[in-house]
Short mmCIF file of C-alpha atoms and ligand atoms in Angstrom, two decimals:
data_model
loop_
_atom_site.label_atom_id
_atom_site.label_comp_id
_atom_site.label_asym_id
_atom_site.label_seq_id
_atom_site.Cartn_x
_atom_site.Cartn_y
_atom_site.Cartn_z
CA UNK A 137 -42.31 10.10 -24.14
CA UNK A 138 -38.84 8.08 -23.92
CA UNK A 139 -37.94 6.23 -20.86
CA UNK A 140 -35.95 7.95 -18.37
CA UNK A 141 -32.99 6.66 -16.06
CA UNK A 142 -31.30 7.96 -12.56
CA UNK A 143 -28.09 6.83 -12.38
CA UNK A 144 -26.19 7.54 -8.94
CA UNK A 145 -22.32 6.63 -9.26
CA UNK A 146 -20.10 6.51 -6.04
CA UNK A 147 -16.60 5.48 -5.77
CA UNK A 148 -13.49 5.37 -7.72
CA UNK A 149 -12.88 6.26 -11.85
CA UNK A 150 -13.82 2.76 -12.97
CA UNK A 151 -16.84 2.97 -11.48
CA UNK A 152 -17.69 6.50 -13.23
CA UNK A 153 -16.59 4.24 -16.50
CA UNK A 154 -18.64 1.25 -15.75
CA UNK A 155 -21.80 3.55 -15.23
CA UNK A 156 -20.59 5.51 -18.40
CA UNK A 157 -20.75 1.93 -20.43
CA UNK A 158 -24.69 0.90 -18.68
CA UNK A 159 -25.57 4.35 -19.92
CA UNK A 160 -24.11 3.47 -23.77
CA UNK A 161 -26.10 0.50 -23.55
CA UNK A 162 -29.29 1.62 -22.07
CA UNK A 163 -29.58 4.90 -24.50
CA UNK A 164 -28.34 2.54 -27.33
CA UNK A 165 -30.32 -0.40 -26.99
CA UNK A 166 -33.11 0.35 -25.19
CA UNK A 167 -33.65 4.35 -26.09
CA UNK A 168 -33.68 5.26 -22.83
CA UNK A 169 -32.38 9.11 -21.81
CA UNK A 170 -30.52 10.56 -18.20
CA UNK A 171 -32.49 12.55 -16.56
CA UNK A 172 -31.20 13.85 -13.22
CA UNK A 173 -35.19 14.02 -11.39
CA UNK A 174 -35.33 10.81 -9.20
CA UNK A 175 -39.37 11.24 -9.02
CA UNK A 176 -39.54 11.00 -12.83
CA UNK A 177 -37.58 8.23 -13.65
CA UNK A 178 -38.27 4.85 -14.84
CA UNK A 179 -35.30 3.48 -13.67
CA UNK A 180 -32.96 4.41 -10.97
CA UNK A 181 -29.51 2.73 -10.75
CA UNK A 182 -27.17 2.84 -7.96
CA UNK A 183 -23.68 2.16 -8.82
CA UNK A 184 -21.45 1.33 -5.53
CA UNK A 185 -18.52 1.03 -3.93
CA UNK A 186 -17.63 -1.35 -1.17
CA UNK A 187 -14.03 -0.53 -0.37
CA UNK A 188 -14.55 0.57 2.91
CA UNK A 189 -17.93 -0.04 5.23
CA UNK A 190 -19.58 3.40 5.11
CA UNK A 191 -20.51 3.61 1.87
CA UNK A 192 -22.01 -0.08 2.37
CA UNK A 193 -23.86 0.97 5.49
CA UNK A 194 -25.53 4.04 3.13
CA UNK A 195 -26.40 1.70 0.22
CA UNK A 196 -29.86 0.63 2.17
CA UNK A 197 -30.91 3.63 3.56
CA UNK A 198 -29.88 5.36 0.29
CA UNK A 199 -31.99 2.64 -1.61
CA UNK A 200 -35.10 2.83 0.95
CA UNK A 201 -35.70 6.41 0.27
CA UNK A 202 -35.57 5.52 -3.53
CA UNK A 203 -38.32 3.55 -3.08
CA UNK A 204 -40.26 6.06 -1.30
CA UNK A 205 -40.02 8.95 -4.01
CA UNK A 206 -40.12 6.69 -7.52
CA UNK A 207 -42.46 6.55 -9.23
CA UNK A 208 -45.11 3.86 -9.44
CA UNK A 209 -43.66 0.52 -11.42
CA UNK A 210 -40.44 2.15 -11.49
CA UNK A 211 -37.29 -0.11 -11.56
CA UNK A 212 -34.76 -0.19 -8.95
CA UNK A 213 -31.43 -1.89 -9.85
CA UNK A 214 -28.00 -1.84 -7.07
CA UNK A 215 -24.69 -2.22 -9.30
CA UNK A 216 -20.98 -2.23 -8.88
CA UNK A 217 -18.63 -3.90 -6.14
CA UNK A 218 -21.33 -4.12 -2.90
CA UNK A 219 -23.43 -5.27 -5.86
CA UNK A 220 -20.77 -8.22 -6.50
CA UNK A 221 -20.15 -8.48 -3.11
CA UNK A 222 -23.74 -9.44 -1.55
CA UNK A 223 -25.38 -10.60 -4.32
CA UNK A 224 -29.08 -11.98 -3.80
CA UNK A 225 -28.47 -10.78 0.01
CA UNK A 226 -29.18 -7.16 -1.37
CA UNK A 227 -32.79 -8.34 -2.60
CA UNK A 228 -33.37 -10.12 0.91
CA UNK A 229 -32.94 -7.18 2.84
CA UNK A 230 -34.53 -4.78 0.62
CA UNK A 231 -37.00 -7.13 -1.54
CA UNK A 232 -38.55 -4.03 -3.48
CA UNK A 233 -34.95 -4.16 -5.42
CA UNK A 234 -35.43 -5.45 -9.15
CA UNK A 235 -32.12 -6.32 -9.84
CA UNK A 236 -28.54 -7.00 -8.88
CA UNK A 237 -25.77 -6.68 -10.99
CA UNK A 238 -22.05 -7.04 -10.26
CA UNK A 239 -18.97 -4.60 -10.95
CA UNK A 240 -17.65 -7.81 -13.71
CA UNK A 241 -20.95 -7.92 -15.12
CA UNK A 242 -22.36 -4.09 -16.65
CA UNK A 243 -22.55 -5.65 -19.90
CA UNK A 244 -25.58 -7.50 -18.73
CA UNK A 245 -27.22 -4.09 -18.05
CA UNK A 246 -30.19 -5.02 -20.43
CA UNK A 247 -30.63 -8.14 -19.81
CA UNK A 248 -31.25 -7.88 -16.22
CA UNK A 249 -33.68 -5.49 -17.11
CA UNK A 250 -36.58 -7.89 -18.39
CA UNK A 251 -35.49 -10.41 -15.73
CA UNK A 252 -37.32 -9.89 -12.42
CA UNK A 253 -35.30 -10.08 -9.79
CA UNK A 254 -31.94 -11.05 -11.63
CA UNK A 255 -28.63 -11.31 -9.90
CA UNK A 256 -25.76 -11.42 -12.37
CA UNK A 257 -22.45 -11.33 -10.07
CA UNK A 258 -20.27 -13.66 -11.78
CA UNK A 259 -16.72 -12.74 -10.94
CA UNK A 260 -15.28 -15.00 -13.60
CA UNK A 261 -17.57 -13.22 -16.03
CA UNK A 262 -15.03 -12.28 -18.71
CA UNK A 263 -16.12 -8.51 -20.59
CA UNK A 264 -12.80 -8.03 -21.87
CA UNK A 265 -13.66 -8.14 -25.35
CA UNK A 266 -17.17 -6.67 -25.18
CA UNK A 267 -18.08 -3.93 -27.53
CA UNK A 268 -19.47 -1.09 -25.52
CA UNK A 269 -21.50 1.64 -27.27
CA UNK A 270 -19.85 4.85 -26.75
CA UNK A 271 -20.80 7.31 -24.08
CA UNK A 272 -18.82 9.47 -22.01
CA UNK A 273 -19.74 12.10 -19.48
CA UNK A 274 -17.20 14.95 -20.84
CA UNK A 275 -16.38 16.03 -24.50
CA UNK A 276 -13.29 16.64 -23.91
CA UNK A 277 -11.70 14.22 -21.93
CA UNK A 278 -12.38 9.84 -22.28
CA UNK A 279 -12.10 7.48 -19.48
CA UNK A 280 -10.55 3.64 -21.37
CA UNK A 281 -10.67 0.72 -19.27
CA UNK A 282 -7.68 -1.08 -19.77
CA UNK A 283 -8.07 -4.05 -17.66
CA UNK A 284 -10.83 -5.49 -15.31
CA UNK A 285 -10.05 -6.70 -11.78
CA UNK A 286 -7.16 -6.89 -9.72
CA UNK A 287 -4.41 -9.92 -9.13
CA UNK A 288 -3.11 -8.39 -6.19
CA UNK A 289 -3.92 -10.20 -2.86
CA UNK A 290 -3.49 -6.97 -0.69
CA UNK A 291 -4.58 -8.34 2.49
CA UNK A 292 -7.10 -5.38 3.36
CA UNK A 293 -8.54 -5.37 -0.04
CA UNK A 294 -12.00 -6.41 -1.08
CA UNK A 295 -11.38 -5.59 -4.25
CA UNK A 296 -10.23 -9.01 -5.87
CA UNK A 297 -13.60 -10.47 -4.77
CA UNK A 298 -15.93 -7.71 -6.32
CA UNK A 299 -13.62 -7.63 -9.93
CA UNK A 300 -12.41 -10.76 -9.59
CA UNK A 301 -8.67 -12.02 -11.30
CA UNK A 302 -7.09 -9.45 -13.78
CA UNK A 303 -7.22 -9.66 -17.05
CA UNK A 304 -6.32 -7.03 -19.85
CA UNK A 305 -8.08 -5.89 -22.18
CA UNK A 306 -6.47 -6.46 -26.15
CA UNK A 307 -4.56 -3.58 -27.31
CA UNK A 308 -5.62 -2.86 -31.01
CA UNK A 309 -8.79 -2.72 -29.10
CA UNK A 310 -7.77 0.48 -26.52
CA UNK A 311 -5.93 2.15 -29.47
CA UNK A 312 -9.32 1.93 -31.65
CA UNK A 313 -11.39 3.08 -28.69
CA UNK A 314 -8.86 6.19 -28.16
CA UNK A 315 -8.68 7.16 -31.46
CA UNK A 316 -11.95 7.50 -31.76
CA UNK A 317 -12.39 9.79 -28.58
CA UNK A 318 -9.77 11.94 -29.56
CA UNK A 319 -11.14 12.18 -33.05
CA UNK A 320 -14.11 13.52 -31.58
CA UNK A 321 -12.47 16.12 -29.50
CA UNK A 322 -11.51 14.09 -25.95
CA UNK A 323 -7.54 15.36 -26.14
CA UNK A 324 -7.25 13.57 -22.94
CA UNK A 325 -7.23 10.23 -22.65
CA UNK A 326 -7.68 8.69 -19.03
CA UNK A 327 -6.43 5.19 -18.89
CA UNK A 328 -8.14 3.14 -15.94
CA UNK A 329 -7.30 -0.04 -14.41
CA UNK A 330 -7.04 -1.37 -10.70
CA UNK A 331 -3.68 -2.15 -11.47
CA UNK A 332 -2.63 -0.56 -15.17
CA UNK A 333 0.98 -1.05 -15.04
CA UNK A 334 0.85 -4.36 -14.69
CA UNK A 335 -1.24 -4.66 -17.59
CA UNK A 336 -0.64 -7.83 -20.21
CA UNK A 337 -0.16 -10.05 -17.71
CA UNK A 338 -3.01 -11.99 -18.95
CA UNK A 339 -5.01 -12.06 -22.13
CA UNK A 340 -8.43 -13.72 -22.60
CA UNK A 341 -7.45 -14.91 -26.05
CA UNK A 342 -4.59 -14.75 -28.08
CA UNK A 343 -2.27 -11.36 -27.82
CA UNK A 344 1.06 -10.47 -28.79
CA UNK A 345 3.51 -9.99 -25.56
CA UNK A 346 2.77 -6.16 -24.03
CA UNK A 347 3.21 -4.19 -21.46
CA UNK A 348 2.18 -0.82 -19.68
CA UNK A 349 4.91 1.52 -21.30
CA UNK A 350 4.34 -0.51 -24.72
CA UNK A 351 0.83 0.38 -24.65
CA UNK A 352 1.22 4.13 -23.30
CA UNK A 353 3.65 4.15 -26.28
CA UNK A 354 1.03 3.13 -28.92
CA UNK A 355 -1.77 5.74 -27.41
CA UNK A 356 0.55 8.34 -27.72
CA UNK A 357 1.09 7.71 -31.50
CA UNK A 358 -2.29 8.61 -31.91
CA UNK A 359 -1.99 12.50 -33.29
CA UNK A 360 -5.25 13.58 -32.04
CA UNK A 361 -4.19 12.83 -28.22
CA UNK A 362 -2.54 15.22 -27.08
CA UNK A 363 -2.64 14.12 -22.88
CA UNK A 364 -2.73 10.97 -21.36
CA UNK A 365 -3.33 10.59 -17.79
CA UNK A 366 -4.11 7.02 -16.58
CA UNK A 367 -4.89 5.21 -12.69
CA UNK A 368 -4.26 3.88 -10.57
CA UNK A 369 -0.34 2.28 -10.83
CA UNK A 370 0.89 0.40 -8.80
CA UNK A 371 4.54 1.40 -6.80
CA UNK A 372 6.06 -2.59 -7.08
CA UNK A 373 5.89 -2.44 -11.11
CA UNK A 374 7.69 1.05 -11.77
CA UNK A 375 10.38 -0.45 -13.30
CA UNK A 376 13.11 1.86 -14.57
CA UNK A 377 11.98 1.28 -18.43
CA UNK A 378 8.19 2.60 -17.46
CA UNK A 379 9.69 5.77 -15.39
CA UNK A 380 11.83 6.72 -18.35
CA UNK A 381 8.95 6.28 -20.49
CA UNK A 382 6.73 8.51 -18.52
CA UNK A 383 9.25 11.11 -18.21
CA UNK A 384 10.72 11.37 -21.86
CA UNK A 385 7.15 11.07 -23.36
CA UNK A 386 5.83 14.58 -23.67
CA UNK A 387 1.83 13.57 -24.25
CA UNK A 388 2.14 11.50 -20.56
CA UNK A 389 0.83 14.40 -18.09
CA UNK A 390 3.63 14.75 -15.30
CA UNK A 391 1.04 13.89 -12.55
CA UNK A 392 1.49 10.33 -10.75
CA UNK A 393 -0.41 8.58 -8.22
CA UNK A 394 1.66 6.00 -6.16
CA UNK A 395 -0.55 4.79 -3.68
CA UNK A 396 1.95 4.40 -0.43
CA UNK A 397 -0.29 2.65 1.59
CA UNK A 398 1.89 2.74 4.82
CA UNK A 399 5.56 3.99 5.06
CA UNK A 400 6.40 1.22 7.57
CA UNK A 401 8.24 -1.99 5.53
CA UNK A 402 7.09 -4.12 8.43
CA UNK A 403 2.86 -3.02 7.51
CA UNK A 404 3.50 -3.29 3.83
CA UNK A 405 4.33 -6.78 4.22
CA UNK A 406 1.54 -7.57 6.46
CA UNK A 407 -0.16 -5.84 3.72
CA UNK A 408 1.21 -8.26 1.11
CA UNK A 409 2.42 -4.99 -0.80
CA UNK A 410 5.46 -6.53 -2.26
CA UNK A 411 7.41 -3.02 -1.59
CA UNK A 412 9.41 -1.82 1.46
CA UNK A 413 9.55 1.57 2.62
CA UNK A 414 13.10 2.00 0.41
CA UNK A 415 12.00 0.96 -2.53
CA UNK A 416 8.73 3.26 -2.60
CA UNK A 417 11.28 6.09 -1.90
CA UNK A 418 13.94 5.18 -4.13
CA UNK A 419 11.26 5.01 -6.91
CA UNK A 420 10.31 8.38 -5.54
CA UNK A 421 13.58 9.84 -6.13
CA UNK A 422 14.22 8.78 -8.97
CA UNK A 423 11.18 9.77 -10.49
CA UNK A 424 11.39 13.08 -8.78
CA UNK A 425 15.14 13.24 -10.80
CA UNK A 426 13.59 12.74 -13.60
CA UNK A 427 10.91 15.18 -13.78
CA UNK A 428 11.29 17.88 -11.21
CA UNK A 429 8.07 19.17 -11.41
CA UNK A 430 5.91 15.91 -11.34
CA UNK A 431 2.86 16.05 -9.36
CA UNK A 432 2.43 12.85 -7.01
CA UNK A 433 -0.29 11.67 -5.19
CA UNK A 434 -0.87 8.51 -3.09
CA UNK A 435 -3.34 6.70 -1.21
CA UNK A 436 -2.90 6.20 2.72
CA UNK A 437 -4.07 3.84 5.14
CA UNK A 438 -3.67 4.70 9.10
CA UNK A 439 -4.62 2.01 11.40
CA UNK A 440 -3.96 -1.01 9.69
CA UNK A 441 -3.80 -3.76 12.28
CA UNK A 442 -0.98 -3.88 14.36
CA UNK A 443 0.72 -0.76 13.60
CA UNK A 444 2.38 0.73 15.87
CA UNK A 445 3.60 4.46 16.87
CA UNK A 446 6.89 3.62 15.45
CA UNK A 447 5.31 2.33 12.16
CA UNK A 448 3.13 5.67 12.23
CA UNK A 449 6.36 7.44 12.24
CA UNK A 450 7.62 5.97 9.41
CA UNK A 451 4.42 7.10 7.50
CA UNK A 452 5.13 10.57 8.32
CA UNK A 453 8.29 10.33 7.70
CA UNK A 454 7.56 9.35 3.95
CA UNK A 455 4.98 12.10 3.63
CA UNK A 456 8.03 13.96 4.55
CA UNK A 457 10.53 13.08 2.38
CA UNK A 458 7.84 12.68 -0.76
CA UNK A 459 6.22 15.88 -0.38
CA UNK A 460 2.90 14.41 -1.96
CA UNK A 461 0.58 16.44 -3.83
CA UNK A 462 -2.50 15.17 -3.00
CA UNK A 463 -2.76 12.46 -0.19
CA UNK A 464 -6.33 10.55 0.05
CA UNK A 465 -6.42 8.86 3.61
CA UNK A 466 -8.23 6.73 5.20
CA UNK A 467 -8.83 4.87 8.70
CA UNK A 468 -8.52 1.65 7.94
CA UNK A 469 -11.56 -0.50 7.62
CA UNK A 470 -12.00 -3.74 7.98
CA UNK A 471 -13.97 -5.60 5.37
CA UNK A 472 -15.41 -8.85 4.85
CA UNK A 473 -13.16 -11.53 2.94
CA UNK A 474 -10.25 -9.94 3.48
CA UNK A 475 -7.48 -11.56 5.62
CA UNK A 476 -6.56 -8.35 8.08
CA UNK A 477 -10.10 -8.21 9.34
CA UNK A 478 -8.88 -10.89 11.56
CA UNK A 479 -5.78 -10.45 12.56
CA UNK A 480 -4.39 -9.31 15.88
CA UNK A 481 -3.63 -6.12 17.17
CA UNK A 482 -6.87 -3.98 15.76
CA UNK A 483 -6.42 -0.68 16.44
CA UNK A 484 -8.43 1.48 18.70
CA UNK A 485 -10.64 3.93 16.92
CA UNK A 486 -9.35 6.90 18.55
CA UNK A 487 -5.86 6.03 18.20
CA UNK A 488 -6.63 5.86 14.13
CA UNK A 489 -8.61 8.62 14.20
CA UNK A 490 -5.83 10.81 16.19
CA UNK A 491 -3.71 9.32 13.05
CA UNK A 492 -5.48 10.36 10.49
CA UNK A 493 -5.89 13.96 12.10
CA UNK A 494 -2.25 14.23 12.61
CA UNK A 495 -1.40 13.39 8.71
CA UNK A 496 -4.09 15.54 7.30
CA UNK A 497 -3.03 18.55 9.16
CA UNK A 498 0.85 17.83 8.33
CA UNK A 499 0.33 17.50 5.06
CA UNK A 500 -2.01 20.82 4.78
CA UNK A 501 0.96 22.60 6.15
CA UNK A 502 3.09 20.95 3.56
CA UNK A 503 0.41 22.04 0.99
CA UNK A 504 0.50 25.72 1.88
CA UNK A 505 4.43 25.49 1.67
CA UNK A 506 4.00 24.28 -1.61
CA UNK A 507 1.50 25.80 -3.59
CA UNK A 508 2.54 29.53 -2.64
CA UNK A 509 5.64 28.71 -4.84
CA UNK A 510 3.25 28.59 -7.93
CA UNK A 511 2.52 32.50 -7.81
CA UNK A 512 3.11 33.97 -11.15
CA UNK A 513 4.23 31.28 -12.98
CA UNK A 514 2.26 30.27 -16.35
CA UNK A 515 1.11 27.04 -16.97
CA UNK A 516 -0.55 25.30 -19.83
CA UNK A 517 -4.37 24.74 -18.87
CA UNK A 518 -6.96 21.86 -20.72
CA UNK A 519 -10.24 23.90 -19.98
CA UNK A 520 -13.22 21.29 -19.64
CA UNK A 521 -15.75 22.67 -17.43
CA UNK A 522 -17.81 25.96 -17.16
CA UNK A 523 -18.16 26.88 -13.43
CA UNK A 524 -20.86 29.41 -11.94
CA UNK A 525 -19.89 33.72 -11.95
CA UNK A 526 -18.35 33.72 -15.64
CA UNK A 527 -15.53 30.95 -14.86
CA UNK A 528 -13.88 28.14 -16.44
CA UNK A 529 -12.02 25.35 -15.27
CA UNK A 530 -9.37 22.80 -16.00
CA UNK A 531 -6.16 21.31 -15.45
CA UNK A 532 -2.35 21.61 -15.89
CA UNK A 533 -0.50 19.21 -17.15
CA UNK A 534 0.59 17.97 -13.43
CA UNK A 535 -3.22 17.95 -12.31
CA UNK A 536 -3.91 20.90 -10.62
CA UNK A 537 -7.25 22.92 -10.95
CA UNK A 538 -7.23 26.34 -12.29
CA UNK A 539 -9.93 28.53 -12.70
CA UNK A 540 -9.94 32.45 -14.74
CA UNK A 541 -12.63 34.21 -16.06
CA UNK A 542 -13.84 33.16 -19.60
CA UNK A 543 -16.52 31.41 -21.23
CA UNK A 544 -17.29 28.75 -23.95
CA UNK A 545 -14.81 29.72 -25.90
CA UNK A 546 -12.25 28.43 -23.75
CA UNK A 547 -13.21 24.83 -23.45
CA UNK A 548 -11.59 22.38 -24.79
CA UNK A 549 -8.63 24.24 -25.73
CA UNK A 550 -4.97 24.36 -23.93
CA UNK A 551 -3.77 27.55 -23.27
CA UNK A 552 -0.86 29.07 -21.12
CA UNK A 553 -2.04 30.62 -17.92
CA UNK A 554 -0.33 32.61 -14.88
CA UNK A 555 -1.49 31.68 -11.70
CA UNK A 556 -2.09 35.02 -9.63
CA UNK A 557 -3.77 33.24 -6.18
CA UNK A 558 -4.11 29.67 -4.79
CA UNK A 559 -5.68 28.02 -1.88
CA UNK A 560 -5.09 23.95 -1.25
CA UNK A 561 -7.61 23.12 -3.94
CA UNK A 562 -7.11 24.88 -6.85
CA UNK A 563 -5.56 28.13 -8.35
CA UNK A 564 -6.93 31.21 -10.00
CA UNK A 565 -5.02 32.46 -13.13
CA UNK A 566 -5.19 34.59 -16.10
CA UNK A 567 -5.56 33.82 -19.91
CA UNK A 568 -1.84 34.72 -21.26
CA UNK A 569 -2.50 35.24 -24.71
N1 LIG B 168 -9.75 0.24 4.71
C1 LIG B 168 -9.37 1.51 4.45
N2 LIG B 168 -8.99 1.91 3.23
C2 LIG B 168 -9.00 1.00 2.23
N3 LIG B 168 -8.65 1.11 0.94
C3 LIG B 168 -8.83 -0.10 0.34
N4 LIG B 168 -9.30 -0.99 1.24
C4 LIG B 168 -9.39 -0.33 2.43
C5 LIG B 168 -9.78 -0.70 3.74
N5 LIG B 168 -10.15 -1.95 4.02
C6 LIG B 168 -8.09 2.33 0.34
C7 LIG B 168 -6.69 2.09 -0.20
C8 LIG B 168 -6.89 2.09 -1.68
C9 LIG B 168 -8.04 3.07 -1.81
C10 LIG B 168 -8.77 3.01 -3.10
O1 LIG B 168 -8.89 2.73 -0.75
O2 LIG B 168 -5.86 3.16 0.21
O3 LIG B 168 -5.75 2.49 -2.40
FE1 LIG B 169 -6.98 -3.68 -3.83
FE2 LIG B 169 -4.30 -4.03 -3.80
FE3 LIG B 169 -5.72 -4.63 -6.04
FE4 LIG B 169 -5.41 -2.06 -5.32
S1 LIG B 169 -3.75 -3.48 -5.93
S2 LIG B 169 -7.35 -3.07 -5.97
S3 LIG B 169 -5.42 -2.19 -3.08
S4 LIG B 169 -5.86 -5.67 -4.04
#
């Protein structure tokens, strides 16, 4: 019998793509296989996320009931940022841990595995040019890294010290490693960075000068790909050259996350955003010009320190004027090594939480407004997933979900579809043949 692994991801899309690169390794090198049965596995990995404190708070009781249902000699290893972040503190307060291994360091995946009690959480570890073996999670759609770490300082980020500085990962390298996913049937090709259009800022060796839109040019020259979605971008480097590019370039699915942050210029600097308020909606607008239909998202923050009603407002008033998509909000949270933990005017908790309440229920309004509109219009669908009761799912080009009726057949194909009913989640449609 082969040796089994557990592998439990939380977070964001690089961390689904970091645990898809420890699974590469461990099937590749060490003929291990998934199983999804915690009890019969002979190692269980927990990959986390330490953006905000919940998750954190989870890690150890999440861990402590691992412990109770392994099985005996079974190896216990904590990954990804919280990983990074407390290092050998993680084996201290829960010594049956074997190993600790940071979000810069999943190459070391097999390593730490013969090394009792290893903590690899070098920061400055540098993986840019590291061969992975190839796994990913769907046929039909791969997830590239493009870059590892962030430069950003955003003052309420932990981020920079669980990835450590930015730096890109060589092109010929990306276009190689989406050619062959698209060769093998991924159409989609989901480019992820904590930063990606401000990618080529730094090399690790030698490169030739290149930015975001020149590399979203040279994926799209591959014929196999036929989408190309990538996250997350950042709203101070969407230059006019990389807006055009995303609008005139027909592969580049019309969906686009601009995490906001706050609408309130006087927050974003205390935020160390480098935007104002004007220049997130003038990029907006203009983007919005260019593509009517486009699809945006963005992240949120309510709380921050020091904000006020007025800056609230301002918030609002952005959701207004944007008409987001998809808005993923959050109270904010204040987190170790991170300069706004300790600055003045913390917010009450029920002030933020009355906040959050008040965008989540404007924006559903906003959301029913919108998505009746899409009624009996066709779309063109990427199936990828087989659902329960005879259904199949996927996406339009501008990232909603749509399920009809159909089976195998379907996946992995893109075909037009009119939507006959929608809730806030996703649509139902039919197959227009
Ligand atoms: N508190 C709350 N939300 C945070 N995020 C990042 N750090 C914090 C924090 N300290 C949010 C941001 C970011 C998303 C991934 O998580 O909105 O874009
Ligand atoms: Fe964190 Fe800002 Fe970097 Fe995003 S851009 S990972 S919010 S520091």
């Amino acid at each position: 019998m082969g040796k089994k692994f557990y592998i439990e991801t939380l977070g964001c899309a690089m961390n689904v793509r970091d645990s898809e690169h420890m699974i590469a390794e461990l099937t590749r090198k060490e003929g291990y296989e998934a199983t999804d049965r915690l009890e019969e596995a002979d190692l269980i990995l927990i990959n986390t996320c330490s953006v905000r404190e919940k998750p954190v708070n989870k890690l150890f009781s999440e861990i402590g009931v691992f412990n109770k249902r392994k099985k005996e000699g079974a190896k216990i290893g904590v990954c990804g940022c919280t990983a990074s972040h407390l290092g050998e503190e993680i084996i201290k307060r829960a010594p049956f841990v074997d190993f600790v291994l940071g979000a810069r360091n999943v190459s070391k995946i097999t390593q730490v595995l013969h090394t009792p009690k290893a903590v690899e959480v070098d920061i400055d570890y540098d993986e840019s040019q590291y061969a992975f073996g190839e796994f990913r999670s769907s046929p039909f759609k791969a997830y590239v890294n493009i870059s590892i770490g962030c430069d950003k300082q955003c003052t309420f980020c932990i981020v920079p010290h669980t990835r450590g500085d930015e730096v890109s990962i060589p092109a010929d390298l990306l276009v190689q490693e989406a050619r062959k996913a698209a060769q093998s049937g991924a159409k989609e090709i989901f480019l992820l960075g904590q930063n990606v259009n401000n990618y080529g800022r730094r090399f690790s060796g030698e490169h030739p000068k290149m930015n975001f839109t020149d590399l979203l040019r040279r994926i799209s020259e591959i014929e196999e790909v036929e989408r190309i979605r990538f996250t997350s971008p950042h709203p101070l480097h969407m230059d006019d050259e990389f807006l055009e590019e995303f609008a005139r370039n027909p592969k580049i699915c019309k969906s686009m996350h601009m995490p906001l942050q706050s609408g309130s210029s006087r927050i974003l600097k205390a935020m160390k955003r480098g935007y104002t308020k004007e220049w997130f909606l003038d990029r907006a607008a203009k983007l919005r010009a260019m593509v009517p239909d486009v699809s945006i998202s963005t992240d949120i923050i309510v709380a921050f320190p020091g904000e006020s009603d007025e800056d609230f407002e301002d918030t609002m008033d952005v959701i207004e004027q944007v008409r987001f998509e998809q808005i993923f909000s959050f109270k904010y949270s204040p987190r170790p090594l991170t300069p706004a933990k300790d600055y003045e005017g913390q917010v009450p908790d029920e002030v933020g939480s009355e906040r959050l309440a008040r965008l989540q229920a404007r924006h559903n309004e906003m959301l029913d407004e919108m998505k009746s509109g899409r009624i009996g219009k066709v779309y063109e669908v990427y199936f990828e997933e087989l659902r329960p009761g005879g259904k199949v799912a996927g996406r339009t080009d501008n990232n909603w979900l749509v399920q009809v009726e159909g089976s195998e057949e379907l996946l992995g194909r893109i075909v037009p579809v009119k939507i006959t009913e929608t809730n806030r989640l996703s649509s139902q449609g039919v197959v227009v043949a």
